[in-house]
Coordinates of C-alpha atoms in Angstrom, one line a residue:
X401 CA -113.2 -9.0 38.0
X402 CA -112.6 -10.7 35.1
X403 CA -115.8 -12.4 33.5
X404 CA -116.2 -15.7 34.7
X405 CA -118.0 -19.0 33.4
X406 CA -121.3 -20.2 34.9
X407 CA -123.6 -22.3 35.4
X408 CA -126.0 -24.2 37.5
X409 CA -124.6 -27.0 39.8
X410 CA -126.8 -29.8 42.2
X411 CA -125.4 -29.7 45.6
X412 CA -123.3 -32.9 44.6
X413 CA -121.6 -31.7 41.3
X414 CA -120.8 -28.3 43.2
X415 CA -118.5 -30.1 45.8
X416 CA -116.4 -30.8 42.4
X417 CA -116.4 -27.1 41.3
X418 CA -113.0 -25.6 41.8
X419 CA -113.4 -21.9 43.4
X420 CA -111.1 -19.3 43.2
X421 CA -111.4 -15.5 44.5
X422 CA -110.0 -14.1 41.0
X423 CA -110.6 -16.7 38.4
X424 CA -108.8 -16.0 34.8
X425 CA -110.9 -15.9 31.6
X426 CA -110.8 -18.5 29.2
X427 CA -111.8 -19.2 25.9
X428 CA -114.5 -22.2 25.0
X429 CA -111.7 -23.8 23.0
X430 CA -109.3 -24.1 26.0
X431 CA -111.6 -25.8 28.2
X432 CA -111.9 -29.4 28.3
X433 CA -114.8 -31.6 28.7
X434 CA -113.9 -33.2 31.7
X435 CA -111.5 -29.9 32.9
X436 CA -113.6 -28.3 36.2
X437 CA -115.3 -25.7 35.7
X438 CA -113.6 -22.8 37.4
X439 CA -115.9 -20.0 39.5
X440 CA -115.0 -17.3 41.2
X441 CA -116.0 -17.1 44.7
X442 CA -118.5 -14.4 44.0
X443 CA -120.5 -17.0 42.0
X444 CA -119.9 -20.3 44.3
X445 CA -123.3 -21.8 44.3
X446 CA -125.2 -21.5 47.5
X447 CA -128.7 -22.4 48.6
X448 CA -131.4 -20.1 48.1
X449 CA -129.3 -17.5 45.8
X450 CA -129.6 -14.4 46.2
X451 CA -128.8 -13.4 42.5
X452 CA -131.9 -15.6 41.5
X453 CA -134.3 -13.8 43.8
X454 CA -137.5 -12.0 42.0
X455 CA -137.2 -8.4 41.0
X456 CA -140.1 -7.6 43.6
X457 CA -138.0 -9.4 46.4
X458 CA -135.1 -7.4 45.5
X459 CA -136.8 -3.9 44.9
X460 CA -138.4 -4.3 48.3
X461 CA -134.7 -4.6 50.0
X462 CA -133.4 -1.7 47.3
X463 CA -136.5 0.4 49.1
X464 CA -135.3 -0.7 52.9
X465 CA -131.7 -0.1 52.6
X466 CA -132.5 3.0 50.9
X467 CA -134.6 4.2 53.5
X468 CA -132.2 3.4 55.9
X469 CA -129.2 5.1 54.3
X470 CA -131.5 8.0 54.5
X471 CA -130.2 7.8 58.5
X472 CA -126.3 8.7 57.7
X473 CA -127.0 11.6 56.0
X474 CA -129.7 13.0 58.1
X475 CA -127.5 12.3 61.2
X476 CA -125.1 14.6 60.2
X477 CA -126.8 17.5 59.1
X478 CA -129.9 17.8 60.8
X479 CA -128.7 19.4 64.1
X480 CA -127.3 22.2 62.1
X481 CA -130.2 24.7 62.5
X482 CA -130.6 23.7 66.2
X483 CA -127.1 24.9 67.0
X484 CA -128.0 28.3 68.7
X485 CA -130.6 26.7 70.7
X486 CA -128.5 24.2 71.9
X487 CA -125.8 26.5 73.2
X488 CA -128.2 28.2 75.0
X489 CA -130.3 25.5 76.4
X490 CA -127.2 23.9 77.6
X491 CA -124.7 26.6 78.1
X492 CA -122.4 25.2 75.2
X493 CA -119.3 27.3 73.6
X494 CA -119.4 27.3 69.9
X495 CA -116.4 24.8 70.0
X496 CA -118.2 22.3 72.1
X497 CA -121.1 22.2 69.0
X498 CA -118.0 22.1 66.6
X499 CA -116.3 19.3 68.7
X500 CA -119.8 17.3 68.2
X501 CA -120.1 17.7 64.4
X502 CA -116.5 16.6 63.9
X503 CA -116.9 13.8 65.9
X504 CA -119.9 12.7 64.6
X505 CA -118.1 12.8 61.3
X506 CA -115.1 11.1 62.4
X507 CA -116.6 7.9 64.3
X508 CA -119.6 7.8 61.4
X509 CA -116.6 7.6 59.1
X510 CA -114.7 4.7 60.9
X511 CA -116.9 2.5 62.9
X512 CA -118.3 0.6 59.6
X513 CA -114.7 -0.8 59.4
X514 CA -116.3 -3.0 63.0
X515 CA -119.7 -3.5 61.2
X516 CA -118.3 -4.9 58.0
X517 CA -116.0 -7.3 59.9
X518 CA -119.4 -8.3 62.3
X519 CA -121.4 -8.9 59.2
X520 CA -118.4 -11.6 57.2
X521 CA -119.0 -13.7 60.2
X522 CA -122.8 -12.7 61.2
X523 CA -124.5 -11.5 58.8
X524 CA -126.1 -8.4 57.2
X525 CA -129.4 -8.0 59.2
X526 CA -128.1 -8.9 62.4
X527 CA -125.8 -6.1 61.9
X528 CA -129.0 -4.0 60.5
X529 CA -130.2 -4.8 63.4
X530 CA -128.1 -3.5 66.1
X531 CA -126.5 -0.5 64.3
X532 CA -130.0 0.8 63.8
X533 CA -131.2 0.1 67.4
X534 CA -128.1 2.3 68.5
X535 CA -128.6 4.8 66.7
X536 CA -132.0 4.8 68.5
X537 CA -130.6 5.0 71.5
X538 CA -128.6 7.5 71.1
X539 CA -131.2 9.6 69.6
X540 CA -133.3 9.5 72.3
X541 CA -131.0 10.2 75.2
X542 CA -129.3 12.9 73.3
X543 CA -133.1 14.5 73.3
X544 CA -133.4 14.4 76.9
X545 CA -129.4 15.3 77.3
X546 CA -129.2 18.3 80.2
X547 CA -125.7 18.4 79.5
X548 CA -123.4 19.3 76.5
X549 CA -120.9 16.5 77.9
X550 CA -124.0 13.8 77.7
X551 CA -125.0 14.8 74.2
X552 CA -122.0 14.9 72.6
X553 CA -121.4 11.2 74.2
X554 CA -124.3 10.4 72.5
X555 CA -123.8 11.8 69.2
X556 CA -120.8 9.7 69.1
X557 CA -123.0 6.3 69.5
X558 CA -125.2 7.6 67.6
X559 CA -123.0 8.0 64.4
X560 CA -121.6 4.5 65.7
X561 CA -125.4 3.3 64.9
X562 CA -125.6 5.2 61.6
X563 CA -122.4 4.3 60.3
X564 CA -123.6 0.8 59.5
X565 CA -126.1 1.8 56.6
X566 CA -124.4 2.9 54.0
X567 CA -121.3 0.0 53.8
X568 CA -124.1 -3.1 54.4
X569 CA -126.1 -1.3 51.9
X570 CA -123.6 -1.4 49.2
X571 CA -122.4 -4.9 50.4
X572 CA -126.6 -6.1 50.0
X573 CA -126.4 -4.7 46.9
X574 CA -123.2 -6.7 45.8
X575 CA -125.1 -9.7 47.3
X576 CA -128.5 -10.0 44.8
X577 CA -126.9 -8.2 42.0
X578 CA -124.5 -9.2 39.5
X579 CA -121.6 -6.6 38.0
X580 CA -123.4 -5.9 35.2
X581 CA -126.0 -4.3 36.8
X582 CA -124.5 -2.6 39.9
X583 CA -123.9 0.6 38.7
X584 CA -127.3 1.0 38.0
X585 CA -128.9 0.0 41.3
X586 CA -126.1 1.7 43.2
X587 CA -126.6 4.8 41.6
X588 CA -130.0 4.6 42.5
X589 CA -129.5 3.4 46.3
X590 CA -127.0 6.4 46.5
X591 CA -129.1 8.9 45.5
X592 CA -130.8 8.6 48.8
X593 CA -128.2 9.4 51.1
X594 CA -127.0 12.3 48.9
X595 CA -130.4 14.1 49.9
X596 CA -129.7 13.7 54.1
X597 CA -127.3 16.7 53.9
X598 CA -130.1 18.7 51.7
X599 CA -132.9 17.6 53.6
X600 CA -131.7 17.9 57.2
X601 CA -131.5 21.6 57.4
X602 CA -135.0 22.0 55.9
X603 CA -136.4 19.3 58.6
X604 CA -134.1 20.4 61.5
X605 CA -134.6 24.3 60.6
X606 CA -138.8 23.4 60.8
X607 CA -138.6 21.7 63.7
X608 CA -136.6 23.6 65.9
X609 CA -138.7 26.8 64.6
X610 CA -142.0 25.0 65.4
X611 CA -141.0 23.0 68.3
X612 CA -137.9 22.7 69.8
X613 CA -134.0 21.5 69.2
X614 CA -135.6 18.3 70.9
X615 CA -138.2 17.3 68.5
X616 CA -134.8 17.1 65.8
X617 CA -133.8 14.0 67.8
X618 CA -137.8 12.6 68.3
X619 CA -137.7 12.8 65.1
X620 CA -134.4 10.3 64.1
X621 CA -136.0 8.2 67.1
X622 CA -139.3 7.5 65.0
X623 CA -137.5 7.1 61.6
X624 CA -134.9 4.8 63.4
X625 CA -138.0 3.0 64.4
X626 CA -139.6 2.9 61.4
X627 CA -136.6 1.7 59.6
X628 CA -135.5 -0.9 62.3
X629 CA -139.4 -3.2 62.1
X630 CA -138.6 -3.2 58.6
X631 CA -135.5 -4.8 58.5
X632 CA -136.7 -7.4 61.8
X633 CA -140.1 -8.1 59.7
X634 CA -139.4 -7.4 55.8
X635 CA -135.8 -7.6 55.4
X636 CA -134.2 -11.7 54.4
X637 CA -130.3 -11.9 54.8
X638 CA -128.9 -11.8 51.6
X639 CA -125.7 -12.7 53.0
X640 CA -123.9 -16.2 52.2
X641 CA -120.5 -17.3 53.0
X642 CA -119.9 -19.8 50.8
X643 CA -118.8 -15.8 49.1
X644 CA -117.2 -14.4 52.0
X645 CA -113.3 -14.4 51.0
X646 CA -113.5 -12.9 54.6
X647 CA -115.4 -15.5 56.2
X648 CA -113.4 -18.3 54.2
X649 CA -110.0 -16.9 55.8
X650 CA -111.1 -17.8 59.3
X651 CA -112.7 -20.6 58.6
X652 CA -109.9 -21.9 57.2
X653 CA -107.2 -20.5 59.6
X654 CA -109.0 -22.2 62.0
X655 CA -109.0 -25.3 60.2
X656 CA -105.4 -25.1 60.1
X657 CA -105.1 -24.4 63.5
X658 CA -107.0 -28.0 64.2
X659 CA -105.4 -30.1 61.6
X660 CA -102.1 -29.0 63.4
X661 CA -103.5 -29.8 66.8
X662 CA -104.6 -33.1 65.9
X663 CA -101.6 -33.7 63.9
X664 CA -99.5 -33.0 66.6
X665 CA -101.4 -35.4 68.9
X666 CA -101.8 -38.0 66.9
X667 CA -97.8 -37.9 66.2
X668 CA -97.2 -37.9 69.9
X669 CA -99.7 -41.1 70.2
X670 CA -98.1 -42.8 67.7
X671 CA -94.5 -41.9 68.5
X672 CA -95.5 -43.8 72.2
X673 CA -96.7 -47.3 71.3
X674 CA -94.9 -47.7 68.5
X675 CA -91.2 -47.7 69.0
X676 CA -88.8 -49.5 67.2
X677 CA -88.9 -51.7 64.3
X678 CA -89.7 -51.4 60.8
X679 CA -93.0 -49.9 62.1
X680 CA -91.9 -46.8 63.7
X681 CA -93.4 -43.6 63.0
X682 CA -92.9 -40.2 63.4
X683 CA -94.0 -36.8 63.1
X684 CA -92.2 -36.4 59.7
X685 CA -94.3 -39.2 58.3
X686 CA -96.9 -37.6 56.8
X687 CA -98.6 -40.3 55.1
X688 CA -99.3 -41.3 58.4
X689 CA -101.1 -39.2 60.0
X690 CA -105.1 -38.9 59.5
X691 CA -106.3 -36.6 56.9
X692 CA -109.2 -34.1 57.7
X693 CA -112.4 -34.9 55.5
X694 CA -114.2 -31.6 54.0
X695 CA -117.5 -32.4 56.5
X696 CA -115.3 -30.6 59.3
X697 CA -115.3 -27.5 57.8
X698 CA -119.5 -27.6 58.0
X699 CA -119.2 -28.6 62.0
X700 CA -117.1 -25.8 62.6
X701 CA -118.8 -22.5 63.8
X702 CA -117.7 -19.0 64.0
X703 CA -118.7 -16.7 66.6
X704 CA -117.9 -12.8 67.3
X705 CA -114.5 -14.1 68.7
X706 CA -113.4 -14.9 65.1
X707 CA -114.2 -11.0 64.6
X708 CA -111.3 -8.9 63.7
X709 CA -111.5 -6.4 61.2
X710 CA -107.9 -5.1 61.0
X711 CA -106.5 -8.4 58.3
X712 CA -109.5 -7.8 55.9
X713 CA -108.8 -3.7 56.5
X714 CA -105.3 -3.7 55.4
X715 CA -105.7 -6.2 52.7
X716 CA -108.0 -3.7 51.0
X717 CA -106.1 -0.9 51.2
X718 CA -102.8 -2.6 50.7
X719 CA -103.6 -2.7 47.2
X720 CA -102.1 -0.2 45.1
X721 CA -105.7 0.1 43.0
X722 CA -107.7 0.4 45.9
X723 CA -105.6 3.3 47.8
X724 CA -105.5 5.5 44.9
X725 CA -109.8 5.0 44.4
X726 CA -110.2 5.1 47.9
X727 CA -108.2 8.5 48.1
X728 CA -109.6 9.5 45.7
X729 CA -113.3 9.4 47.0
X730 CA -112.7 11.2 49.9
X731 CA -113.0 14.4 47.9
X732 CA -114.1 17.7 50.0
X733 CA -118.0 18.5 50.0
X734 CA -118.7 22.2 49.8
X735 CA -122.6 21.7 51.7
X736 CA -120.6 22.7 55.1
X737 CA -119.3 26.0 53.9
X738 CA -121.6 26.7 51.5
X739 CA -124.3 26.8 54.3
X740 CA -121.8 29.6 55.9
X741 CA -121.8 31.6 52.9
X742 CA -125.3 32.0 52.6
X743 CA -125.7 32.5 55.9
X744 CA -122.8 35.4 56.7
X745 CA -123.1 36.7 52.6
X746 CA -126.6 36.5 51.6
X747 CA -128.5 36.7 55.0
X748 CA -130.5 33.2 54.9
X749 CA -132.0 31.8 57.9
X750 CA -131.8 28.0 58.4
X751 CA -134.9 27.5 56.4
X752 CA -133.7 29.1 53.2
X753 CA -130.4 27.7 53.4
X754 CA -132.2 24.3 53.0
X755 CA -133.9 25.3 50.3
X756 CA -130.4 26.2 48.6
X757 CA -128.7 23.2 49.6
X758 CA -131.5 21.0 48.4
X759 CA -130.4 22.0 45.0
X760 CA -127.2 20.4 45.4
X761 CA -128.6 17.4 46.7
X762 CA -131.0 17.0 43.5
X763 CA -127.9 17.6 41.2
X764 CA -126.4 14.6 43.3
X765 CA -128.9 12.5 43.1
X766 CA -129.5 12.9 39.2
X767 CA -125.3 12.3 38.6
X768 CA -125.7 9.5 40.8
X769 CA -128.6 7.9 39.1
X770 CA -127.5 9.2 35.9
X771 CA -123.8 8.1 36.6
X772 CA -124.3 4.6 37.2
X773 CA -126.5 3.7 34.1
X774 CA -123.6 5.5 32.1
X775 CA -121.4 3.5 34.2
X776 CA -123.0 -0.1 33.9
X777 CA -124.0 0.9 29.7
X778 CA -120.0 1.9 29.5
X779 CA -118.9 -1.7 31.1
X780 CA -121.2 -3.9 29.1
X781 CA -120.2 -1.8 25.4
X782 CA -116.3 -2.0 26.5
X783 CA -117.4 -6.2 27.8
X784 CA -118.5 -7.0 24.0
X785 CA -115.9 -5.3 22.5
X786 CA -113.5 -7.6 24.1
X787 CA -115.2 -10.7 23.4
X788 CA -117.4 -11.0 26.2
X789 CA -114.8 -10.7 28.6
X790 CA -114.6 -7.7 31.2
X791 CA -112.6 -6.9 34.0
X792 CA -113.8 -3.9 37.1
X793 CA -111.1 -1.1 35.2
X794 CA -113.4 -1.2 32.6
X795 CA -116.1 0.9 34.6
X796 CA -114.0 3.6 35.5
X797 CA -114.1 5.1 31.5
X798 CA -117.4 6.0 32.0
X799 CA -116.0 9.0 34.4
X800 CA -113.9 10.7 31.8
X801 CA -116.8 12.3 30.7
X802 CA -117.4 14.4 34.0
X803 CA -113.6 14.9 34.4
X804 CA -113.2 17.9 32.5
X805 CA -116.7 19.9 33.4
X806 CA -116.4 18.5 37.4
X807 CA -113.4 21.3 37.7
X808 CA -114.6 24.1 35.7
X809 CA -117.9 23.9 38.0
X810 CA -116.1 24.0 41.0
X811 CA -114.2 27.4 39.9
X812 CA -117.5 28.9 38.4
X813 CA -118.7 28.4 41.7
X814 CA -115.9 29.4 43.4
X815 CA -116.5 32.9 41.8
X816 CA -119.9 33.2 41.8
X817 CA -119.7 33.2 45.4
X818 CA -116.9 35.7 46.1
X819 CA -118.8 38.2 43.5
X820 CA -121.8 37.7 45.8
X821 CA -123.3 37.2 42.4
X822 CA -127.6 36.3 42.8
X823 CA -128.8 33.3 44.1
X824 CA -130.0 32.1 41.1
X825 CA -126.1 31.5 40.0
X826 CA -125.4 29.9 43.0
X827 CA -127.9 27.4 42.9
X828 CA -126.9 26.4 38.6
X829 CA -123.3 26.1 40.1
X830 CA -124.8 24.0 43.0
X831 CA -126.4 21.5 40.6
X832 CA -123.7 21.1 37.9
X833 CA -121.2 20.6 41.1
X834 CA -123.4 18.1 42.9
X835 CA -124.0 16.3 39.3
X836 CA -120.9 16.0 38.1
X837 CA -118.6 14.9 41.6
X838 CA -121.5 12.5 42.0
X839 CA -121.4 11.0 38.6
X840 CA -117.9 10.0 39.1
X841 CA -118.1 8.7 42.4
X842 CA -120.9 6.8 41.5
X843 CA -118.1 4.9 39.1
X844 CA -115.7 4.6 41.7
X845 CA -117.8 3.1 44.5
X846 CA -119.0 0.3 41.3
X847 CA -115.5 -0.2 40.5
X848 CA -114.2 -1.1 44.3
X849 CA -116.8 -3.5 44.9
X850 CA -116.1 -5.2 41.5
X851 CA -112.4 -4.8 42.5
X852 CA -113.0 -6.7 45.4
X853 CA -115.1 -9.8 45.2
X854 CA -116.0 -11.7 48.1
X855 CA -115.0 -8.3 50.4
X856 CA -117.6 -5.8 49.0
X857 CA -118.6 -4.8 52.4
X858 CA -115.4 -3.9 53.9
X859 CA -114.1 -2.4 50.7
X860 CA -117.3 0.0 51.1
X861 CA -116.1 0.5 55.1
X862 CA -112.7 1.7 53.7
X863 CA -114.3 4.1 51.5
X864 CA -116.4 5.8 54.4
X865 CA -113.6 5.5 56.6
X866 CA -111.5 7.9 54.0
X867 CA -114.3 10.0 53.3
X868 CA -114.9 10.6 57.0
X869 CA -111.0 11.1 57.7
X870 CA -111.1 13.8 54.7
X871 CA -114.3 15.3 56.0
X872 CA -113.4 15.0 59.7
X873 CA -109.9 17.3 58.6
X874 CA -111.8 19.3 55.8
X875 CA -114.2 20.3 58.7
X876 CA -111.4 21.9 60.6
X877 CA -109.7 23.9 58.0
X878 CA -112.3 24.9 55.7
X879 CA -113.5 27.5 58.1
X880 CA -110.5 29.2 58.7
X881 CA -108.9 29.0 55.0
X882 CA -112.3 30.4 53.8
X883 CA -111.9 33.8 56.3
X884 CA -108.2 33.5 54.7
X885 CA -108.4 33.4 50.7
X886 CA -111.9 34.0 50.2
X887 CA -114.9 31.6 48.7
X888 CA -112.9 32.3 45.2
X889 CA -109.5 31.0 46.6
X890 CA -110.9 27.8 48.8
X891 CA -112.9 26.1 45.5
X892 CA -110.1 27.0 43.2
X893 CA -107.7 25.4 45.7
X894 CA -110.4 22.6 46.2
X895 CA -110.7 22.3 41.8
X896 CA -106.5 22.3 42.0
X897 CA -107.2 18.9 44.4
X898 CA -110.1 17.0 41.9
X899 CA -107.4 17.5 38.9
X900 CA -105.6 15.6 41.1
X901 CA -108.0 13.2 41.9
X902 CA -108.9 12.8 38.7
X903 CA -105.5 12.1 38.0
X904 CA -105.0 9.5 39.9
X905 CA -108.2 7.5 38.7
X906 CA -106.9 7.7 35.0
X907 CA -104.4 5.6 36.4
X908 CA -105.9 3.3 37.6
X909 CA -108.2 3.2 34.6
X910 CA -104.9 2.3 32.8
X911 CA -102.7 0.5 35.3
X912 CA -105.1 -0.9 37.8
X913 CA -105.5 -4.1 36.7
X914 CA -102.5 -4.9 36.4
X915 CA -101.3 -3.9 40.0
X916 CA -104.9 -5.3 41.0
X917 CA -103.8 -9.3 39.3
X918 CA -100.3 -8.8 41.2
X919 CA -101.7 -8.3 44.6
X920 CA -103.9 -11.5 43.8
X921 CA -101.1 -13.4 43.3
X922 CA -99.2 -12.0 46.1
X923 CA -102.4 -13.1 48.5
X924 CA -102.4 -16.3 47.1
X925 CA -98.8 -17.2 47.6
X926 CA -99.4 -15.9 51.2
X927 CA -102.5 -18.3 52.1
X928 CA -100.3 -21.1 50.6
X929 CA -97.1 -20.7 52.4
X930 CA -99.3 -21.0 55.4

């Protein structure tokens, strides 16, 4: 988004301020004195402002939603070292444990594309709210489950609940930050759900050692609790719809629909007692009909029937900037096979697989944090080089410098692992892997919530839904392509793929905002004709 003017506005001069979802730059000189100032809707002045908030108030949601995000990744990857138990206790096939992952994956994926469109119209902590109490739910019946057939029902609403976190997290973000300082914070939310995967198997591999493949899903039943009284007691809604491009759209299709309605009445009314004469009017006299006054956009109300996330969906990805970042950020994480390596290869238990994974998680975490200052100190350098103006393609340099080592990782661990060379290798390859995939996305998850103001949320709930379709397919075929061509031949077929990737976020580094202005205008012209 290009860097807009602003200011602070009373209640009455704001109802003068001329919004606009993409607003141009422009120079002091160009503006007149008694020209409206124009805001994007990111920055429309609402009551209590989120973006004005103390640093305490908005640390102490960081530290929530980060707690919370801790869920997704947990959820995932903490019945891994329970699986043999399971099949036991309730005489499962191998594929029935498989058909429960990938499901998990799948519907953890795709169900914050419902979430985001809930929270446009709702809010973010109602949707906190009842995501997280799912996934409670779910949690606890899958831990008394007798049946395969029960749990893997469960598991499914249980990734339903935990799908939630990580797009309102990112959205909440958007909502008491501004761009300047996103990278930063996301890098820093991010970091926690990079550490679910790593953690899980050491938690899931002590529990079910210690107690039982139970006590895995006791356990996500006392965090869920833990993490749903603090968003009912701590946790303020940062969410405001006088930013919602989302909200906006059916608030004012449904204006439409009335003025029409009313029109059409009034018309009919009119066309009755006055006929003839100089007097008569008609429908086509416009001037005569009543205007609607801006106060009946503040009586109308939007409930969960307005709710439907499939416009706000295809809007995002319709956009020739967002497809390529979103494809791009579905990129193949090797934690699934490279828990089977060390399992089949170097004879680790659950435990000690953990302990390798972990790791990669801590070379996530440090690209991520590292990665978004990097990020955030590239867009305010590239900002004041262009005379204080910016635009979101701006971020996205900041990942050339991970481009050309994030490869060259990938194929030193590729090797490493097909030469059965010592842990110790494994584990350097691990980190640098972790760091430098991580430092990018980190970028790239910045970028489309800058990309898309006013829609930050279900931008994020495209991205999970991509990364959970990859993962959901990678999930499938990594297993058999890895007894195929060998841990050397999978990672240098998966380092052929982030060339690619990396490919295609050069170009939107170059062309994106150019496509990006386009599809503006194409929107606009759109809402207009209506």
């Amino acid at each position: 988004m290009a860097e807009s003017r602003s200011t602070n506005l009373s209640p009455i001069e704001a109802q003068d301020v001329e919004f606009h979802t993409d607003a141009q730059p422009h120079s002091p000189s160009s503006i007149l004195p008694n020209e409206p100032i124009k805001l994007d809707i990111e920055h429309a002045v609402v009551e209590n402002d989120p973006r004005i908030w103390s640093n305490t108030k908005k640390t102490a949601i960081l530290f929530i939603i980060s707690g919370a995000s801790v869920i997704s990744g947990l959820g995932s990857n903490i019945q891994n070292p329970a699986n043999a138990q399971i099949e036991q206790q309730l005489h499962a096939s191998s594929g029935d444990i498989s058909l429960s992952i990938s499901l998990f994956i799948l519907v953890q994926g795709n169900f914050p594309i419902i979430w985001s469109a809930i929270s446009e119209i709702k809010g973010r902590k109602l949707v906190y709210l009842l995501s997280v109490g799912l996934f409670i739910i779910g949690s606890a019946i899958v831990a008394v489950s007798r049946t395969i057939g029960l749990m893997i029902g469960m598991r499914i609403v249980q990734a339903a609940g935990s799908s939630a976190i990580f797009g309102m997290g990112t959205a909440t973000l958007a909502d008491i930050y501004d761009p300047h300082q996103r990278g930063t914070m996301m890098g820093v939310y991010y970091s926690a759900p990079l550490l679910g995967p790593s953690l899980g198997p050491i938690f899931g591999g002590a529990l079910t050692q210690g107690l039982s493949w139970r006590a895995v899903f006791w356990f996500l039943v006392i965090w869920g609790g833990i993490i749903f009284s603090a968003f009912l007691v701590l946790f303020k809604d940062t969410f405001r719809k006088e930013r919602s491009v989302v909200y906006q759209n059916v608030l004012n299709s449904r204006l439409r629909k009335q003025q029409s309605s009313e029109a059409k009445d009034e018309s009919q009314d009119i066309s009755k007692s006055k006929v003839g004469g100089e007097n008569k009017t008609t429908s086509k006299d416009i001037e005569g009909q009543r205007p609607v006054i801006p106060s009946a956009i503040k009586d109308m109300k939007l409930s969960m029937a307005d709710v439907n996330p499939f416009p706000p969906y295809f809007s995002i990805v319709s956009r020739k900037n967002n497809l390529l970042i979103l494809i791009a950020s579905g990129a193949f994480s090797i934690a699934y096979t490279c828990a089977r390596t060390l399992s089949v290869y170097y004879d680790y238990d659950a435990l000690k697989t953990g302990l390798v994974l972990l790791v990669y998680g801590v070379g996530s975490v440090a690209g991520s944090i590292s990665g978004g200052y990097w990020s955030d100190r590239t867009l305010a350098r590239l900002k004041a080089e262009n005379g204080g103006v910016s635009f979101p393609e701006m971020r996205l340099e900041s990942t050339k410098i991970a481009m050309l080592w994030s490869p060259l990782s990938v194929i030193g661990y590729a090797w490493v692992c097909q030469e059965r060379v010592h842990v110790a290798a494994v584990c350097v390859m691990l980190f640098l892997t972790g760091f430098l995939s991580v430092w990018i996305y980190a970028s790239t998850l910045a970028y489309l919530v800058d990309a898309n103001t006013g829609r930050s949320s279900m931008a994020v709930a495209a991205n999970s839904s991509f990364r959970g379709l990859f993962a959901f397919v990678a999930a499938e075929i990594a297993v058999p392509l890895q007894d195929t061509i060998g841990d050397g031949g999978l990672y240098t077929l998966w380092a052929g793929l982030m060339v690619v990737v990396e490919c295609m976020i050069l170009l939107v580094l170059y062309k994106g905002r150019s496509w990006r202005e386009a599809s503006v205008e194409q929107e606009k012209q759109t809402l207009d004709a209506k």
